[in-house]
Amino acid sequence: MKISIKTEKEIEKMRVAGKLAAEVLEMIEPFVVPGVSTEELDNICYEHIVNVQKAIPANVGYRGFEKTICSSINQVICHGIPDKNRILKNGDILNIDVTVIKDGWHGDTSKMYLVGKCQPHNERLVKITQECLYKAIEVVQPGAYLGDIGHAIQQHAESNYYSVVEEYCGHGIGNVYHEEPQILHYGKPGRGIQIQEGMCFTIEPMINQGSKHCKTLQDGWTVETKDGRNSAQWEHTLAVTSRGVEVLTKRQEESL
Ligand code: MF3
Ligand code: CO
Ligand code: CO
């Protein structure tokens, strides 16, 4: 399949879906405290999307996944499964990743939450990973190359002595959850395809404190670092417009 170019009318629908996805991450924030289970957080997000937003949680039933959010704690890189027995504890770092479908269009976003008081090395990982996403967003404009995105992320991560997970990437998004192109989080400037007006895609870097290597657990979903050190991820859905880039999943706390 070719990369789909969205019309202004389609991007308007992506704006709606993106805003709803961002609102889920804002809504859940006060519930992210020591003592809550990741399944409770999942239930709250599900109810909000279905009953308040009148939208569809895209992860439910996606390739056999059964939950609304991915909840990835500490050494879990991505795709952590919400579980009633996984209780958040003081010092955990948690990624919540959610995708909402509204009127057939997708908004996909994730952020890190610091649970209680976290260690400085974990706070630093979370902050640098967010900077990786922001630096990547800054290079997005018509005519730039996908390799420019990967390079911005890799450069910032590695200059801070972190590594970039290579097995998972960002993706085109629209009326299909995961579509072309793949957005690699590493690369070289000027390489890969050129960014065009009307493209919509995610950038979602996963950055590790230790080595880049990962393993998938027996549950078939949970991806962890091989060395057991911590990992962080932030994700936004973007639209490329004549004005440059628009962050469709921007939260109120962000000045993008
Ligand atoms: N939201 C993830 C992404 O950023 C995909 C999650 S798929 C699931 O692309 F099935 F694990 F929910
Ligand atoms: Co995504
Ligand atoms: Co996501």
PDB file of C-alpha atoms and ligand atoms in Angstrom:
ATOM      1  CA  MET A   1       0.000   0.000   0.000  1.00  0.00           C
ATOM      2  CA  LYS A   2       1.020   3.553  -0.701  1.00  0.00           C
ATOM      3  CA  ILE A   3       1.247   6.299   1.893  1.00  0.00           C
ATOM      4  CA  SER A   4      -2.164   7.938   2.186  1.00  0.00           C
ATOM      5  CA  ILE A   5      -2.395  11.712   1.878  1.00  0.00           C
ATOM      6  CA  LYS A   6      -5.213  13.178   3.944  1.00  0.00           C
ATOM      7  CA  THR A   7      -7.503  15.987   2.815  1.00  0.00           C
ATOM      8  CA  GLU A   8      -8.206  18.967   5.057  1.00  0.00           C
ATOM      9  CA  LYS A   9     -11.613  17.429   5.861  1.00  0.00           C
ATOM     10  CA  GLU A  10      -9.939  14.181   6.914  1.00  0.00           C
ATOM     11  CA  ILE A  11      -7.363  16.023   9.000  1.00  0.00           C
ATOM     12  CA  GLU A  12     -10.235  17.799  10.749  1.00  0.00           C
ATOM     13  CA  LYS A  13     -11.542  14.373  11.816  1.00  0.00           C
ATOM     14  CA  MET A  14      -8.041  13.368  12.929  1.00  0.00           C
ATOM     15  CA  ARG A  15      -7.999  16.530  15.070  1.00  0.00           C
ATOM     16  CA  VAL A  16     -11.124  15.394  16.864  1.00  0.00           C
ATOM     17  CA  ALA A  17      -9.805  11.871  17.477  1.00  0.00           C
ATOM     18  CA  GLY A  18      -6.396  13.198  18.541  1.00  0.00           C
ATOM     19  CA  LYS A  19      -7.922  15.602  21.037  1.00  0.00           C
ATOM     20  CA  LEU A  20      -9.987  12.806  22.598  1.00  0.00           C
ATOM     21  CA  ALA A  21      -6.920  10.575  22.947  1.00  0.00           C
ATOM     22  CA  ALA A  22      -5.004  13.431  24.601  1.00  0.00           C
ATOM     23  CA  GLU A  23      -7.921  14.020  26.976  1.00  0.00           C
ATOM     24  CA  VAL A  24      -7.772  10.399  28.149  1.00  0.00           C
ATOM     25  CA  LEU A  25      -4.149  10.888  29.252  1.00  0.00           C
ATOM     26  CA  GLU A  26      -5.150  14.091  31.085  1.00  0.00           C
ATOM     27  CA  MET A  27      -8.228  12.533  32.657  1.00  0.00           C
ATOM     28  CA  ILE A  28      -6.338   9.543  34.086  1.00  0.00           C
ATOM     29  CA  GLU A  29      -3.478  11.545  35.628  1.00  0.00           C
ATOM     30  CA  PRO A  30      -5.017  12.057  39.125  1.00  0.00           C
ATOM     31  CA  PHE A  31      -5.683   8.313  39.374  1.00  0.00           C
ATOM     32  CA  VAL A  32      -2.029   7.406  38.778  1.00  0.00           C
ATOM     33  CA  VAL A  33      -0.965   7.029  42.425  1.00  0.00           C
ATOM     34  CA  PRO A  34       0.713   4.334  44.524  1.00  0.00           C
ATOM     35  CA  GLY A  35      -1.773   1.556  45.365  1.00  0.00           C
ATOM     36  CA  VAL A  36      -3.871   1.621  42.190  1.00  0.00           C
ATOM     37  CA  SER A  37      -3.754  -1.379  39.843  1.00  0.00           C
ATOM     38  CA  THR A  38      -3.113  -0.993  36.143  1.00  0.00           C
ATOM     39  CA  GLU A  39      -6.409  -2.795  35.527  1.00  0.00           C
ATOM     40  CA  GLU A  40      -8.282  -0.120  37.502  1.00  0.00           C
ATOM     41  CA  LEU A  41      -6.632   2.548  35.335  1.00  0.00           C
ATOM     42  CA  ASP A  42      -7.648   0.569  32.248  1.00  0.00           C
ATOM     43  CA  ASN A  43     -11.270   0.362  33.401  1.00  0.00           C
ATOM     44  CA  ILE A  44     -11.446   4.105  34.055  1.00  0.00           C
ATOM     45  CA  CYS A  45     -10.065   4.851  30.566  1.00  0.00           C
ATOM     46  CA  TYR A  46     -12.468   2.389  28.935  1.00  0.00           C
ATOM     47  CA  GLU A  47     -15.519   3.906  30.665  1.00  0.00           C
ATOM     48  CA  HIS A  48     -14.412   7.432  29.779  1.00  0.00           C
ATOM     49  CA  ILE A  49     -13.866   6.654  26.091  1.00  0.00           C
ATOM     50  CA  VAL A  50     -17.090   4.690  25.677  1.00  0.00           C
ATOM     51  CA  ASN A  51     -19.506   6.598  27.923  1.00  0.00           C
ATOM     52  CA  VAL A  52     -18.177  10.177  27.995  1.00  0.00           C
ATOM     53  CA  GLN A  53     -16.449  10.479  24.630  1.00  0.00           C
ATOM     54  CA  LYS A  54     -18.848   8.127  22.801  1.00  0.00           C
ATOM     55  CA  ALA A  55     -15.798   6.817  21.002  1.00  0.00           C
ATOM     56  CA  ILE A  56     -14.092   3.464  20.459  1.00  0.00           C
ATOM     57  CA  PRO A  57     -10.980   2.198  22.293  1.00  0.00           C
ATOM     58  CA  ALA A  58      -8.897   0.983  19.342  1.00  0.00           C
ATOM     59  CA  ASN A  59      -6.696  -1.404  21.315  1.00  0.00           C
ATOM     60  CA  VAL A  60      -9.615  -3.619  22.422  1.00  0.00           C
ATOM     61  CA  GLY A  61      -9.543  -6.626  20.120  1.00  0.00           C
ATOM     62  CA  TYR A  62      -6.571  -5.315  18.149  1.00  0.00           C
ATOM     63  CA  ARG A  63      -4.615  -8.436  17.140  1.00  0.00           C
ATOM     64  CA  GLY A  64      -6.040 -10.175  20.214  1.00  0.00           C
ATOM     65  CA  PHE A  65      -5.135  -7.466  22.745  1.00  0.00           C
ATOM     66  CA  GLU A  66      -7.975  -7.260  25.278  1.00  0.00           C
ATOM     67  CA  LYS A  67      -7.433  -3.955  27.077  1.00  0.00           C
ATOM     68  CA  THR A  68      -7.947  -0.250  26.380  1.00  0.00           C
ATOM     69  CA  ILE A  69      -4.504   0.979  27.396  1.00  0.00           C
ATOM     70  CA  CYS A  70      -1.008  -0.392  27.310  1.00  0.00           C
ATOM     71  CA  SER A  71       0.527   0.104  30.771  1.00  0.00           C
ATOM     72  CA  SER A  72       4.290  -0.258  30.690  1.00  0.00           C
ATOM     73  CA  ILE A  73       6.181   0.063  33.969  1.00  0.00           C
ATOM     74  CA  ASN A  74       9.932   0.506  34.584  1.00  0.00           C
ATOM     75  CA  GLN A  75      11.795  -2.135  32.506  1.00  0.00           C
ATOM     76  CA  VAL A  76       8.725  -2.726  30.316  1.00  0.00           C
ATOM     77  CA  ILE A  77       9.361  -0.971  27.000  1.00  0.00           C
ATOM     78  CA  CYS A  78       5.836  -1.187  25.550  1.00  0.00           C
ATOM     79  CA  HIS A  79       2.616  -3.233  25.264  1.00  0.00           C
ATOM     80  CA  GLY A  80       2.317  -3.949  29.004  1.00  0.00           C
ATOM     81  CA  ILE A  81      -1.069  -5.551  29.728  1.00  0.00           C
ATOM     82  CA  PRO A  82      -3.198  -3.967  32.467  1.00  0.00           C
ATOM     83  CA  ASP A  83      -3.516  -6.444  35.355  1.00  0.00           C
ATOM     84  CA  LYS A  84      -5.411  -6.393  38.664  1.00  0.00           C
ATOM     85  CA  ASN A  85      -2.328  -7.784  40.395  1.00  0.00           C
ATOM     86  CA  ARG A  86       0.044  -5.105  39.147  1.00  0.00           C
ATOM     87  CA  ILE A  87      -0.263  -2.424  41.788  1.00  0.00           C
ATOM     88  CA  LEU A  88       1.626   0.833  41.222  1.00  0.00           C
ATOM     89  CA  LYS A  89       4.245   1.536  43.847  1.00  0.00           C
ATOM     90  CA  ASN A  90       6.096   4.663  44.881  1.00  0.00           C
ATOM     91  CA  GLY A  91       8.980   5.308  42.472  1.00  0.00           C
ATOM     92  CA  ASP A  92       7.568   3.454  39.456  1.00  0.00           C
ATOM     93  CA  ILE A  93       7.699   5.099  36.046  1.00  0.00           C
ATOM     94  CA  LEU A  94       4.637   4.255  33.950  1.00  0.00           C
ATOM     95  CA  ASN A  95       3.746   4.724  30.302  1.00  0.00           C
ATOM     96  CA  ILE A  96       0.073   4.779  29.368  1.00  0.00           C
ATOM     97  CA  ASP A  97      -0.560   4.399  25.639  1.00  0.00           C
ATOM     98  CA  VAL A  98      -4.088   4.854  24.312  1.00  0.00           C
ATOM     99  CA  THR A  99      -5.740   5.044  20.913  1.00  0.00           C
ATOM    100  CA  VAL A 100      -9.231   6.404  20.360  1.00  0.00           C
ATOM    101  CA  ILE A 101     -11.346   5.996  17.229  1.00  0.00           C
ATOM    102  CA  LYS A 102     -13.900   8.722  16.570  1.00  0.00           C
ATOM    103  CA  ASP A 103     -16.002   8.801  13.420  1.00  0.00           C
ATOM    104  CA  GLY A 104     -13.660   6.185  11.914  1.00  0.00           C
ATOM    105  CA  TRP A 105     -10.433   8.124  12.531  1.00  0.00           C
ATOM    106  CA  HIS A 106      -7.627   7.317  14.988  1.00  0.00           C
ATOM    107  CA  GLY A 107      -5.710   9.323  17.586  1.00  0.00           C
ATOM    108  CA  ASP A 108      -2.739   7.516  19.209  1.00  0.00           C
ATOM    109  CA  THR A 109      -0.715   8.953  22.079  1.00  0.00           C
ATOM    110  CA  SER A 110       1.225   8.015  25.184  1.00  0.00           C
ATOM    111  CA  LYS A 111       2.965   9.710  28.057  1.00  0.00           C
ATOM    112  CA  MET A 112       5.061   8.847  31.093  1.00  0.00           C
ATOM    113  CA  TYR A 113       3.781   9.229  34.651  1.00  0.00           C
ATOM    114  CA  LEU A 114       6.033   9.474  37.694  1.00  0.00           C
ATOM    115  CA  VAL A 115       4.398   7.470  40.491  1.00  0.00           C
ATOM    116  CA  GLY A 116       4.978   9.214  43.829  1.00  0.00           C
ATOM    117  CA  LYS A 117       8.604  10.226  44.354  1.00  0.00           C
ATOM    118  CA  CYS A 118      10.935   8.798  41.694  1.00  0.00           C
ATOM    119  CA  GLN A 119      14.701   8.441  41.657  1.00  0.00           C
ATOM    120  CA  PRO A 120      16.605  11.192  39.813  1.00  0.00           C
ATOM    121  CA  HIS A 121      17.979   8.722  37.236  1.00  0.00           C
ATOM    122  CA  ASN A 122      14.435   7.719  36.308  1.00  0.00           C
ATOM    123  CA  GLU A 123      13.220  11.309  36.159  1.00  0.00           C
ATOM    124  CA  ARG A 124      16.129  12.065  33.849  1.00  0.00           C
ATOM    125  CA  LEU A 125      15.269   9.158  31.537  1.00  0.00           C
ATOM    126  CA  VAL A 126      11.654  10.316  31.320  1.00  0.00           C
ATOM    127  CA  LYS A 127      12.659  13.919  30.607  1.00  0.00           C
ATOM    128  CA  ILE A 128      15.276  13.130  27.968  1.00  0.00           C
ATOM    129  CA  THR A 129      12.870  10.758  26.203  1.00  0.00           C
ATOM    130  CA  GLN A 130      10.247  13.518  26.019  1.00  0.00           C
ATOM    131  CA  GLU A 131      12.907  15.843  24.613  1.00  0.00           C
ATOM    132  CA  CYS A 132      13.666  13.185  21.968  1.00  0.00           C
ATOM    133  CA  LEU A 133      10.024  13.325  20.863  1.00  0.00           C
ATOM    134  CA  TYR A 134       9.981  17.135  20.841  1.00  0.00           C
ATOM    135  CA  LYS A 135      13.236  17.385  18.884  1.00  0.00           C
ATOM    136  CA  ALA A 136      11.842  14.930  16.353  1.00  0.00           C
ATOM    137  CA  ILE A 137       8.614  16.920  15.981  1.00  0.00           C
ATOM    138  CA  GLU A 138      10.684  20.066  15.362  1.00  0.00           C
ATOM    139  CA  VAL A 139      12.248  18.623  12.209  1.00  0.00           C
ATOM    140  CA  VAL A 140       8.906  17.618  10.662  1.00  0.00           C
ATOM    141  CA  GLN A 141       7.907  19.787   7.715  1.00  0.00           C
ATOM    142  CA  PRO A 142       7.106  19.259   4.031  1.00  0.00           C
ATOM    143  CA  GLY A 143      10.340  18.332   2.242  1.00  0.00           C
ATOM    144  CA  ALA A 144      12.171  16.979   5.297  1.00  0.00           C
ATOM    145  CA  TYR A 145      13.208  13.317   5.299  1.00  0.00           C
ATOM    146  CA  LEU A 146      12.064  10.533   7.606  1.00  0.00           C
ATOM    147  CA  GLY A 147      15.752   9.938   8.353  1.00  0.00           C
ATOM    148  CA  ASP A 148      15.883  13.445   9.847  1.00  0.00           C
ATOM    149  CA  ILE A 149      13.343  12.334  12.470  1.00  0.00           C
ATOM    150  CA  GLY A 150      15.263   9.201  13.397  1.00  0.00           C
ATOM    151  CA  HIS A 151      18.522  11.083  13.531  1.00  0.00           C
ATOM    152  CA  ALA A 152      17.155  13.764  15.874  1.00  0.00           C
ATOM    153  CA  ILE A 153      15.991  11.099  18.311  1.00  0.00           C
ATOM    154  CA  GLN A 154      19.099   8.918  18.132  1.00  0.00           C
ATOM    155  CA  GLN A 155      21.408  11.902  18.488  1.00  0.00           C
ATOM    156  CA  HIS A 156      19.718  13.201  21.635  1.00  0.00           C
ATOM    157  CA  ALA A 157      19.353   9.751  23.223  1.00  0.00           C
ATOM    158  CA  GLU A 158      22.903   8.616  22.570  1.00  0.00           C
ATOM    159  CA  SER A 159      24.501  11.921  23.574  1.00  0.00           C
ATOM    160  CA  ASN A 160      22.821  11.326  26.931  1.00  0.00           C
ATOM    161  CA  TYR A 161      24.216   7.766  27.123  1.00  0.00           C
ATOM    162  CA  TYR A 162      20.890   6.086  26.392  1.00  0.00           C
ATOM    163  CA  SER A 163      19.960   3.661  23.592  1.00  0.00           C
ATOM    164  CA  VAL A 164      17.119   3.609  21.064  1.00  0.00           C
ATOM    165  CA  VAL A 165      14.877   0.542  20.742  1.00  0.00           C
ATOM    166  CA  GLU A 166      14.897  -0.526  17.075  1.00  0.00           C
ATOM    167  CA  GLU A 167      12.230  -3.247  16.916  1.00  0.00           C
ATOM    168  CA  TYR A 168       9.240  -0.915  17.285  1.00  0.00           C
ATOM    169  CA  CYS A 169       8.550   2.272  15.374  1.00  0.00           C
ATOM    170  CA  GLY A 170       6.072   5.044  14.715  1.00  0.00           C
ATOM    171  CA  HIS A 171       3.583   4.643  11.898  1.00  0.00           C
ATOM    172  CA  GLY A 172       1.231   6.280   9.488  1.00  0.00           C
ATOM    173  CA  ILE A 173      -2.251   6.616  10.959  1.00  0.00           C
ATOM    174  CA  GLY A 174      -5.687   7.626   9.722  1.00  0.00           C
ATOM    175  CA  ASN A 175      -8.803   5.533   9.188  1.00  0.00           C
ATOM    176  CA  VAL A 176      -6.346   2.635   9.652  1.00  0.00           C
ATOM    177  CA  TYR A 177      -4.525   2.287  13.016  1.00  0.00           C
ATOM    178  CA  HIS A 178      -1.111   1.269  11.653  1.00  0.00           C
ATOM    179  CA  GLU A 179      -0.359   2.155   8.050  1.00  0.00           C
ATOM    180  CA  GLU A 180       2.618   3.221   5.973  1.00  0.00           C
ATOM    181  CA  PRO A 181       5.124   4.710   6.414  1.00  0.00           C
ATOM    182  CA  GLN A 182       7.144   3.237   9.264  1.00  0.00           C
ATOM    183  CA  ILE A 183       8.749   5.994  11.331  1.00  0.00           C
ATOM    184  CA  LEU A 184      12.086   4.711  12.598  1.00  0.00           C
ATOM    185  CA  HIS A 185      13.479   6.303  15.753  1.00  0.00           C
ATOM    186  CA  TYR A 186      17.057   6.096  14.498  1.00  0.00           C
ATOM    187  CA  GLY A 187      18.628   7.036  11.201  1.00  0.00           C
ATOM    188  CA  LYS A 188      20.638   9.447   9.140  1.00  0.00           C
ATOM    189  CA  PRO A 189      19.742  12.951   7.947  1.00  0.00           C
ATOM    190  CA  GLY A 190      18.526  13.121   4.364  1.00  0.00           C
ATOM    191  CA  ARG A 191      17.745   9.399   4.158  1.00  0.00           C
ATOM    192  CA  GLY A 192      14.428   7.704   3.559  1.00  0.00           C
ATOM    193  CA  ILE A 193      11.311   9.150   2.013  1.00  0.00           C
ATOM    194  CA  GLN A 194      10.393  12.809   1.993  1.00  0.00           C
ATOM    195  CA  ILE A 195       7.650  14.187   4.196  1.00  0.00           C
ATOM    196  CA  GLN A 196       4.647  15.609   2.319  1.00  0.00           C
ATOM    197  CA  GLU A 197       1.747  17.837   3.193  1.00  0.00           C
ATOM    198  CA  GLY A 198      -1.273  15.700   4.128  1.00  0.00           C
ATOM    199  CA  MET A 199       0.709  12.912   5.787  1.00  0.00           C
ATOM    200  CA  CYS A 200      -0.349  11.855   9.285  1.00  0.00           C
ATOM    201  CA  PHE A 201       1.904   9.685  11.431  1.00  0.00           C
ATOM    202  CA  THR A 202       3.046   8.989  14.964  1.00  0.00           C
ATOM    203  CA  ILE A 203       6.456   9.451  16.506  1.00  0.00           C
ATOM    204  CA  GLU A 204       6.881   7.278  19.606  1.00  0.00           C
ATOM    205  CA  PRO A 205      10.503   6.814  20.682  1.00  0.00           C
ATOM    206  CA  MET A 206      11.341   4.076  23.206  1.00  0.00           C
ATOM    207  CA  ILE A 207      14.580   4.952  24.984  1.00  0.00           C
ATOM    208  CA  ASN A 208      16.536   2.617  27.284  1.00  0.00           C
ATOM    209  CA  GLN A 209      18.905   3.367  30.151  1.00  0.00           C
ATOM    210  CA  GLY A 210      20.996   0.333  29.231  1.00  0.00           C
ATOM    211  CA  SER A 211      21.315  -1.611  25.992  1.00  0.00           C
ATOM    212  CA  LYS A 212      18.805  -1.327  23.138  1.00  0.00           C
ATOM    213  CA  HIS A 213      17.930  -5.025  23.181  1.00  0.00           C
ATOM    214  CA  CYS A 214      14.473  -6.253  24.099  1.00  0.00           C
ATOM    215  CA  LYS A 215      12.556  -9.469  24.678  1.00  0.00           C
ATOM    216  CA  THR A 216       8.862 -10.367  24.530  1.00  0.00           C
ATOM    217  CA  LEU A 217       7.387 -12.190  27.536  1.00  0.00           C
ATOM    218  CA  GLN A 218       5.385 -15.439  27.455  1.00  0.00           C
ATOM    219  CA  ASP A 219       2.092 -13.495  27.394  1.00  0.00           C
ATOM    220  CA  GLY A 220       2.950 -12.633  23.784  1.00  0.00           C
ATOM    221  CA  TRP A 221       2.656  -8.864  24.357  1.00  0.00           C
ATOM    222  CA  THR A 222       4.814  -7.433  27.123  1.00  0.00           C
ATOM    223  CA  VAL A 223       8.132  -6.163  25.728  1.00  0.00           C
ATOM    224  CA  GLU A 224      10.929  -5.680  28.271  1.00  0.00           C
ATOM    225  CA  THR A 225      14.542  -4.614  28.160  1.00  0.00           C
ATOM    226  CA  LYS A 226      16.850  -7.602  27.962  1.00  0.00           C
ATOM    227  CA  ASP A 227      19.126  -6.214  30.670  1.00  0.00           C
ATOM    228  CA  GLY A 228      16.286  -5.315  33.056  1.00  0.00           C
ATOM    229  CA  ARG A 229      17.133  -1.620  33.125  1.00  0.00           C
ATOM    230  CA  ASN A 230      14.376   0.948  32.683  1.00  0.00           C
ATOM    231  CA  SER A 231      12.840   2.296  29.484  1.00  0.00           C
ATOM    232  CA  ALA A 232      10.623   5.281  28.676  1.00  0.00           C
ATOM    233  CA  GLN A 233       8.331   6.247  25.793  1.00  0.00           C
ATOM    234  CA  TRP A 234       6.306   9.268  24.668  1.00  0.00           C
ATOM    235  CA  GLU A 235       4.038   9.340  21.614  1.00  0.00           C
ATOM    236  CA  HIS A 236       2.169  11.928  19.590  1.00  0.00           C
ATOM    237  CA  THR A 237       0.051  11.769  16.427  1.00  0.00           C
ATOM    238  CA  LEU A 238       1.012  14.487  13.919  1.00  0.00           C
ATOM    239  CA  ALA A 239      -0.401  15.989  10.751  1.00  0.00           C
ATOM    240  CA  VAL A 240       1.826  17.642   8.160  1.00  0.00           C
ATOM    241  CA  THR A 241       0.209  20.811   6.848  1.00  0.00           C
ATOM    242  CA  SER A 242       1.263  23.724   4.668  1.00  0.00           C
ATOM    243  CA  ARG A 243       2.128  25.524   7.912  1.00  0.00           C
ATOM    244  CA  GLY A 244       4.497  22.726   8.937  1.00  0.00           C
ATOM    245  CA  VAL A 245       3.458  20.271  11.619  1.00  0.00           C
ATOM    246  CA  GLU A 246       0.407  20.076  13.828  1.00  0.00           C
ATOM    247  CA  VAL A 247       0.439  17.949  16.986  1.00  0.00           C
ATOM    248  CA  LEU A 248      -3.025  16.399  16.971  1.00  0.00           C
ATOM    249  CA  THR A 249      -2.659  14.801  20.421  1.00  0.00           C
ATOM    250  CA  LYS A 250      -1.285  17.864  22.221  1.00  0.00           C
ATOM    251  CA  ARG A 251      -2.269  18.116  25.896  1.00  0.00           C
ATOM    252  CA  GLN A 252      -3.047  21.379  27.735  1.00  0.00           C
ATOM    253  CA  GLU A 253       0.231  21.155  29.696  1.00  0.00           C
ATOM    254  CA  GLU A 254       2.192  21.257  26.428  1.00  0.00           C
ATOM    255  CA  SER A 255       3.270  24.407  24.609  1.00  0.00           C
ATOM    256  CA  LEU A 256       3.845  22.839  21.186  1.00  0.00           C
TER     257      LEU A 256
HETATM  258  N1  MF3 B   1      -0.616   2.200  20.705  1.00  0.00           N
HETATM  259  C1  MF3 B   1       0.444   1.352  20.253  1.00  0.00           C
HETATM  260  C2  MF3 B   1       1.185   2.165  19.213  1.00  0.00           C
HETATM  261  O1  MF3 B   1       1.628   3.193  19.561  1.00  0.00           O
HETATM  262  C3  MF3 B   1      -0.017   0.032  19.748  1.00  0.00           C
HETATM  263  C4  MF3 B   1      -0.657  -0.796  20.807  1.00  0.00           C
HETATM  264  S1  MF3 B   1      -1.265  -2.214  20.109  1.00  0.00           S
HETATM  265  C5  MF3 B   1      -1.945  -3.035  21.394  1.00  0.00           C
HETATM  266  O2  MF3 B   1       1.241   1.918  18.040  1.00  0.00           O
HETATM  267  F1  MF3 B   1      -2.606  -3.999  20.872  1.00  0.00           F
HETATM  268  F2  MF3 B   1      -0.992  -3.432  22.196  1.00  0.00           F
HETATM  269  F3  MF3 B   1      -2.748  -2.239  22.103  1.00  0.00           F
HETATM  270 CO    CO B   2       1.466   4.348  17.759  1.00  0.00          CO
HETATM  271 CO    CO B   3       0.337   4.207  20.901  1.00  0.00          CO
END
